[in-house]
Amino acid sequence: MKKFFIALSILLTIASCNSIPPSNLVSGTVPNDTIPLRGFSKVSVHPDKLLKINTNCDLAMRIEIVQSKNYAETIMELKNRALLIGGNAISLSKMTESTSATYLIGKIYLCSVKPYHLHPHPLGI
């Protein structure tokens, strides 16, 4: 009986070893379009100075984004990232746009009471 359990444990150990070599190959395509997440309209864009002095807003993250997309899609990406980390307001510290890329430094804030938003943005931004 003892020999049976030893043989069974050796057999299970050998059987549990993965004999298929691991593959590091990943294939697929990355979409070029930016798709707004659900709740996208709840994240608003404000001047950085207004969010800094507002005691109801806490800076959650400062992020640098460089993309080969236009301004509107880059802001949409920033708002999506704000949603993912729980922020509800964003601001831009620096933004540069060329014909091939957009570079921005954005800040994501979590505001318990958001400042009044005076102006609408194009494309729902």
XYZ file of N, CA, C and O in Angstrom:
500
model
N 0.828 -1.194 0.000
C 0.000 0.000 0.000
C 0.871 1.256 0.000
O 0.544 2.232 -0.662
N 1.972 1.187 0.749
C 2.887 2.304 0.834
C 3.546 2.557 -0.525
O 3.694 3.697 -0.948
N 3.908 1.460 -1.210
C 4.516 1.584 -2.529
C 3.525 2.190 -3.524
O 3.903 2.941 -4.415
N 2.239 1.864 -3.348
C 1.211 2.405 -4.234
C 1.122 3.937 -4.099
O 1.051 4.651 -5.091
N 1.105 4.467 -2.882
C 1.027 5.906 -2.652
C 2.292 6.626 -3.148
O 2.201 7.726 -3.704
N 3.446 6.021 -2.972
C 4.684 6.613 -3.468
C 4.659 6.660 -4.994
O 4.988 7.677 -5.608
N 4.238 5.567 -5.623
C 4.160 5.524 -7.082
C 3.126 6.517 -7.606
O 3.350 7.208 -8.614
N 1.991 6.639 -6.895
C 0.950 7.579 -7.296
C 1.430 9.022 -7.170
O 1.187 9.847 -8.058
N 2.134 9.348 -6.093
C 2.634 10.711 -5.918
C 3.690 11.055 -6.963
O 3.723 12.169 -7.480
N 4.555 10.088 -7.316
C 5.550 10.334 -8.373
C 4.852 10.518 -9.716
O 5.190 11.420 -10.484
N 3.861 9.708 -9.985
C 3.121 9.810 -11.241
C 2.393 11.151 -11.337
O 2.420 11.799 -12.389
N 1.764 11.594 -10.254
C 1.061 12.882 -10.262
C 2.034 14.048 -10.410
O 1.732 15.037 -11.075
N 3.194 13.946 -9.806
C 4.212 14.992 -9.928
C 4.689 15.114 -11.369
O 4.808 16.211 -11.921
N 4.961 13.983 -12.000
C 5.418 13.988 -13.383
C 4.306 14.472 -14.308
O 4.543 15.254 -15.235
N 3.067 14.055 -14.050
C 1.942 14.445 -14.901
C 1.621 15.928 -14.771
O 1.129 16.553 -15.715
N 1.912 16.511 -13.620
C 1.584 17.925 -13.424
C 2.598 18.856 -14.071
O 2.343 20.042 -14.232
N 3.756 18.352 -14.442
C 4.746 19.175 -15.131
C 4.240 19.492 -16.529
O 3.781 18.614 -17.240
N 4.359 20.726 -16.897
C 3.894 21.144 -18.214
C 4.993 20.880 -19.224
O 6.053 21.460 -19.181
N 4.732 19.985 -20.151
C 5.743 19.637 -21.142
C 5.664 20.536 -22.370
O 6.505 20.452 -23.244
N 4.655 21.406 -22.450
C 4.529 22.326 -23.577
C 5.360 23.566 -23.258
O 5.175 24.188 -22.216
N 6.301 23.924 -24.131
C 7.127 25.099 -23.853
C 6.283 26.375 -23.876
O 5.371 26.503 -24.701
N 6.565 27.315 -22.968
C 5.785 28.548 -22.941
C 6.092 29.401 -24.175
O 7.210 29.425 -24.665
N 5.091 30.079 -24.655
C 5.252 30.939 -25.829
C 5.094 32.396 -25.411
O 4.145 32.751 -24.719
N 6.022 33.228 -25.821
C 5.947 34.657 -25.526
C 5.309 35.438 -26.663
O 5.292 36.652 -26.654
N 4.791 34.749 -27.644
C 4.200 35.381 -28.801
C 2.763 35.783 -28.504
O 1.956 34.955 -28.081
N 2.466 37.052 -28.700
C 1.107 37.560 -28.535
C 0.732 38.226 -29.848
O 1.480 39.031 -30.381
N -0.407 37.871 -30.365
C -0.816 38.472 -31.630
C -2.173 39.119 -31.469
O -2.945 38.787 -30.581
N -2.434 40.049 -32.344
C -3.693 40.768 -32.321
C -3.481 42.164 -32.852
O -2.377 42.537 -33.243
N -4.534 42.945 -32.849
C -4.426 44.312 -33.324
C -4.866 45.265 -32.223
O -5.758 44.950 -31.440
N -4.228 46.402 -32.191
C -4.584 47.444 -31.242
C -5.473 48.431 -31.974
O -5.109 48.920 -33.043
N -6.639 48.725 -31.432
C -7.520 49.663 -32.130
C -6.915 51.070 -32.144
O -6.294 51.497 -31.175
N -7.105 51.778 -33.239
C -6.595 53.131 -33.351
C -7.560 54.157 -32.795
O -7.180 55.272 -32.502
N -8.816 53.795 -32.676
C -9.822 54.735 -32.199
C -9.878 54.751 -30.686
O -9.625 53.748 -30.027
N -10.227 55.901 -30.152
C -10.444 56.033 -28.720
C -11.932 55.905 -28.463
O -12.736 56.613 -29.068
N -12.290 55.005 -27.577
C -13.697 54.763 -27.271
C -13.956 55.257 -25.847
O -13.291 54.814 -24.915
N -14.898 56.188 -25.669
C -15.175 56.679 -24.322
C -15.804 55.595 -23.450
O -16.639 54.817 -23.906
N -15.367 55.551 -22.212
C -15.923 54.604 -21.259
C -17.256 55.104 -20.730
O -17.566 56.297 -20.811
N -18.025 54.198 -20.149
C -19.284 54.590 -19.533
C -18.969 55.505 -18.340
O -18.088 55.214 -17.544
N -19.642 56.631 -18.248
C -19.364 57.609 -17.205
C -18.429 58.705 -17.678
O -18.050 59.587 -16.919
N -18.061 58.654 -18.948
C -17.149 59.618 -19.555
C -17.624 61.060 -19.353
O -16.838 61.958 -19.092
N -18.916 61.284 -19.459
C -19.454 62.645 -19.347
C -19.402 63.181 -17.911
O -19.576 64.372 -17.690
N -19.155 62.323 -16.938
C -19.072 62.759 -15.538
C -17.713 63.375 -15.196
O -17.554 64.003 -14.163
N -16.707 63.173 -16.057
C -15.379 63.741 -15.844
C -15.330 65.059 -16.596
O -15.520 65.110 -17.804
N -15.091 66.152 -15.883
C -15.087 67.462 -16.511
C -13.674 68.037 -16.563
O -12.796 67.637 -15.808
N -13.490 68.985 -17.472
C -12.194 69.635 -17.668
C -12.265 71.021 -17.054
O -13.203 71.780 -17.328
N -11.294 71.356 -16.216
C -11.256 72.643 -15.533
C -9.855 73.219 -15.616
O -8.879 72.478 -15.802
N -9.718 74.520 -15.398
C -8.375 75.100 -15.299
C -7.639 74.535 -14.082
O -8.233 74.316 -13.025
N -6.357 74.295 -14.255
C -5.563 73.691 -13.181
C -5.555 74.555 -11.934
O -5.650 74.057 -10.814
N -5.454 75.864 -12.102
C -5.408 76.771 -10.950
C -6.688 76.679 -10.111
O -6.644 76.698 -8.891
N -7.823 76.537 -10.788
C -9.103 76.428 -10.091
C -9.170 75.152 -9.248
O -9.630 75.167 -8.107
N -8.683 74.040 -9.806
C -8.710 72.778 -9.065
C -7.672 72.757 -7.941
O -7.893 72.129 -6.904
N -6.535 73.430 -8.134
C -5.512 73.487 -7.083
C -5.998 74.213 -5.849
O -5.733 73.798 -4.717
N -6.703 75.331 -6.053
C -7.127 76.133 -4.896
C -8.436 75.631 -4.287
O -8.782 76.023 -3.176
N -9.145 74.774 -4.980
C -10.404 74.249 -4.468
C -10.107 73.226 -3.364
O -9.448 72.217 -3.589
N -10.614 73.483 -2.170
C -10.355 72.586 -1.037
C -11.135 71.283 -1.137
O -10.862 70.341 -0.397
N -12.107 71.227 -2.040
C -12.886 69.991 -2.234
C -12.240 69.032 -3.223
O -12.781 67.967 -3.473
N -11.110 69.433 -3.812
C -10.457 68.611 -4.830
C -9.077 68.165 -4.366
O -8.304 68.953 -3.840
N -8.791 66.880 -4.558
C -7.487 66.315 -4.224
C -6.835 65.793 -5.497
O -7.474 65.102 -6.290
N -5.549 66.115 -5.668
C -4.800 65.631 -6.820
C -4.576 64.136 -6.668
O -4.011 63.671 -5.682
N -5.040 63.366 -7.641
C -4.881 61.917 -7.586
C -3.671 61.461 -8.395
O -2.954 60.549 -7.976
N -3.417 62.102 -9.547
C -2.324 61.663 -10.396
C -1.933 62.762 -11.375
O -2.786 63.485 -11.874
N -0.652 62.839 -11.644
C -0.115 63.690 -12.718
C 0.385 62.726 -13.785
O 1.111 61.784 -13.477
N -0.004 62.956 -15.026
C 0.306 61.994 -16.071
C 0.771 62.706 -17.338
O 0.250 63.752 -17.693
N 1.781 62.139 -17.988
C 2.266 62.623 -19.278
C 1.761 61.680 -20.350
O 1.901 60.467 -20.229
N 1.174 62.241 -21.395
C 0.644 61.427 -22.485
C 1.234 61.937 -23.796
O 1.187 63.133 -24.076
N 1.778 61.025 -24.577
C 2.249 61.325 -25.927
C 1.554 60.323 -26.846
O 1.700 59.115 -26.669
N 0.779 60.839 -27.792
C 0.030 59.967 -28.690
C 0.060 60.509 -30.097
O 0.191 61.708 -30.306
N -0.128 59.627 -31.030
C -0.251 60.054 -32.426
C -1.728 60.247 -32.757
O -2.237 59.742 -33.747
N -2.416 60.963 -31.887
C -3.836 61.251 -32.072
C -4.036 62.760 -31.941
O -3.156 63.473 -31.477
N -5.205 63.222 -32.305
C -5.477 64.650 -32.196
C -5.831 65.038 -30.760
O -5.921 64.189 -29.869
N -6.049 66.318 -30.555
C -6.315 66.851 -29.219
C -7.553 66.213 -28.585
O -7.521 65.791 -27.428
N -8.641 66.143 -29.344
C -9.897 65.629 -28.786
C -9.758 64.182 -28.321
O -10.236 63.813 -27.245
N -9.089 63.347 -29.112
C -8.912 61.945 -28.725
C -7.953 61.802 -27.546
O -8.123 60.916 -26.704
N -6.965 62.671 -27.468
C -6.026 62.622 -26.344
C -6.724 63.021 -25.049
O -6.514 62.401 -24.004
N -7.580 64.032 -25.103
C -8.360 64.417 -23.918
C -9.306 63.287 -23.524
O -9.500 62.993 -22.342
N -9.883 62.616 -24.521
C -10.762 61.480 -24.238
C -9.980 60.372 -23.512
O -10.491 59.761 -22.581
N -8.744 60.124 -23.945
C -7.886 59.141 -23.264
C -7.635 59.551 -21.817
O -7.672 58.722 -20.907
N -7.358 60.832 -21.601
C -7.108 61.323 -20.240
C -8.353 61.169 -19.370
O -8.267 60.751 -18.217
N -9.524 61.465 -19.931
C -10.767 61.303 -19.170
C -11.039 59.830 -18.868
O -11.512 59.488 -17.778
N -10.743 58.942 -19.819
C -10.899 57.508 -19.570
C -9.985 57.056 -18.437
O -10.379 56.273 -17.570
N -8.740 57.537 -18.429
C -7.811 57.167 -17.365
C -8.269 57.717 -16.022
O -8.111 57.072 -14.994
N -8.854 58.908 -16.041
C -9.395 59.471 -14.801
C -10.506 58.576 -14.252
O -10.573 58.315 -13.051
N -11.369 58.101 -15.135
C -12.441 57.188 -14.709
C -11.881 55.917 -14.093
O -12.399 55.427 -13.087
N -10.824 55.378 -14.696
C -10.254 54.121 -14.213
C -9.668 54.233 -12.814
O -9.680 53.268 -12.059
N -9.141 55.405 -12.464
C -8.559 55.546 -11.124
C -9.495 56.246 -10.140
O -9.131 56.477 -9.002
N -10.709 56.587 -10.587
C -11.692 57.154 -9.672
C -11.737 58.666 -9.648
O -12.355 59.241 -8.763
N -11.102 59.331 -10.590
C -11.140 60.787 -10.638
C -12.386 61.276 -11.354
O -13.001 60.559 -12.125
N -12.761 62.535 -11.078
C -13.932 63.088 -11.751
C -13.679 64.473 -12.339
O -14.592 65.120 -12.816
N -12.433 64.951 -12.303
C -12.074 66.232 -12.902
C -10.637 66.145 -13.405
O -9.798 65.506 -12.780
N -10.384 66.790 -14.539
C -9.023 66.805 -15.082
C -8.648 68.231 -15.442
O -9.504 69.095 -15.627
N -7.333 68.451 -15.524
C -6.825 69.737 -15.981
C -5.578 69.490 -16.809
O -4.949 68.442 -16.702
N -5.237 70.461 -17.633
C -4.035 70.369 -18.450
C -3.006 71.344 -17.924
O -3.302 72.519 -17.734
N -1.797 70.856 -17.683
C -0.713 71.728 -17.262
C 0.078 72.217 -18.464
O 0.546 73.338 -18.496
N 0.248 71.331 -19.439
C 1.008 71.661 -20.644
C 0.462 70.836 -21.789
O 0.130 69.669 -21.616
N 0.379 71.453 -22.977
C -0.120 70.737 -24.136
C 0.588 71.260 -25.375
O 0.725 72.459 -25.562
N 1.073 70.326 -26.192
C 1.691 70.658 -27.466
C 1.141 69.710 -28.512
O 1.091 68.502 -28.282
N 0.727 70.263 -29.641
C 0.172 69.443 -30.711
C 0.939 69.724 -31.994
O 1.177 70.869 -32.354
N 1.349 68.662 -32.664
C 1.994 68.794 -33.966
C 1.165 68.020 -34.980
O 0.110 67.479 -34.644
N 1.655 67.936 -36.199
C 0.889 67.218 -37.224
C 0.881 65.719 -36.988
O -0.011 65.018 -37.448
N 1.860 65.206 -36.239
C 1.949 63.757 -36.064
C 1.663 63.275 -34.643
O 1.465 62.090 -34.438
N 1.648 64.176 -33.668
C 1.469 63.715 -32.285
C 0.923 64.827 -31.402
O 1.012 66.012 -31.723
N 0.363 64.410 -30.289
C -0.095 65.327 -29.250
C 0.606 64.954 -27.958
O 0.650 63.788 -27.584
N 1.172 65.948 -27.288
C 1.859 65.749 -26.013
C 1.138 66.600 -24.983
O 0.875 67.783 -25.222
N 0.802 66.007 -23.856
C 0.209 66.807 -22.792
C 0.600 66.278 -21.428
O 0.914 65.108 -21.260
N 0.600 67.191 -20.484
C 0.743 66.839 -19.080
C -0.600 67.163 -18.449
O -1.040 68.317 -18.455
N -1.265 66.139 -17.980
C -2.573 66.311 -17.380
C -2.561 65.927 -15.917
O -1.703 65.178 -15.463
N -3.499 66.481 -15.190
C -3.656 66.146 -13.778
C -5.074 65.645 -13.565
O -6.036 66.203 -14.100
N -5.174 64.589 -12.780
C -6.463 63.979 -12.475
C -6.793 64.289 -11.020
O -5.978 64.051 -10.126
N -7.967 64.841 -10.803
C -8.399 65.228 -9.465
C -9.644 64.438 -9.070
O -10.445 64.051 -9.916
N -9.783 64.252 -7.778
C -11.009 63.696 -7.199
C -11.640 64.824 -6.391
O -11.057 65.276 -5.404
N -12.783 65.290 -6.827
C -13.462 66.418 -6.185
C -14.766 65.944 -5.546
O -15.589 65.323 -6.207
N -14.935 66.255 -4.278
C -16.196 65.911 -3.618
C -17.301 66.852 -4.085
O -18.456 66.456 -4.236
N -16.968 68.121 -4.314
C -17.880 69.094 -4.908
C -17.110 69.744 -6.042
O -16.107 70.407 -5.810
N -17.582 69.531 -7.264
C -16.852 70.074 -8.406
C -17.173 71.553 -8.608
O -18.276 72.000 -8.330
N -16.188 72.298 -9.115
C -16.446 73.704 -9.438
C -17.453 73.813 -10.576
O -17.608 72.886 -11.360
N -18.125 74.937 -10.635
C -19.112 75.157 -11.679
C -18.414 75.169 -13.035
O -17.386 75.787 -13.219
N -19.000 74.474 -13.982
C -18.419 74.352 -15.313
C -19.142 75.311 -16.254
O -20.297 75.096 -16.589
N -18.453 76.357 -16.671
C -19.095 77.429 -17.442
C -19.317 77.134 -18.900
O -20.327 77.509 -19.462
N -18.401 76.494 -19.540
C -18.483 76.378 -20.994
C -18.546 74.929 -21.453
O -17.871 74.092 -20.908
N -19.350 74.657 -22.484
C -19.354 73.296 -23.037
C -18.115 73.077 -23.912
O -17.561 74.018 -24.455
N -17.700 71.852 -24.028
C -16.562 71.499 -24.857
C -17.049 70.788 -26.110
O -18.047 70.073 -26.060
N -16.358 70.943 -27.212
C -16.766 70.222 -28.421
C -16.579 68.727 -28.271
O -15.729 68.291 -27.495
N -17.355 67.954 -28.972
C -17.288 66.488 -28.976
C -17.518 65.881 -27.593
O -17.046 64.814 -27.301
N -18.206 66.585 -26.711
C -18.501 66.053 -25.382
C -17.314 65.985 -24.465
O -17.321 65.282 -23.486
N -16.263 66.722 -24.760
C -15.045 66.666 -23.931
C -15.208 67.526 -22.709
O -15.604 68.621 -22.715
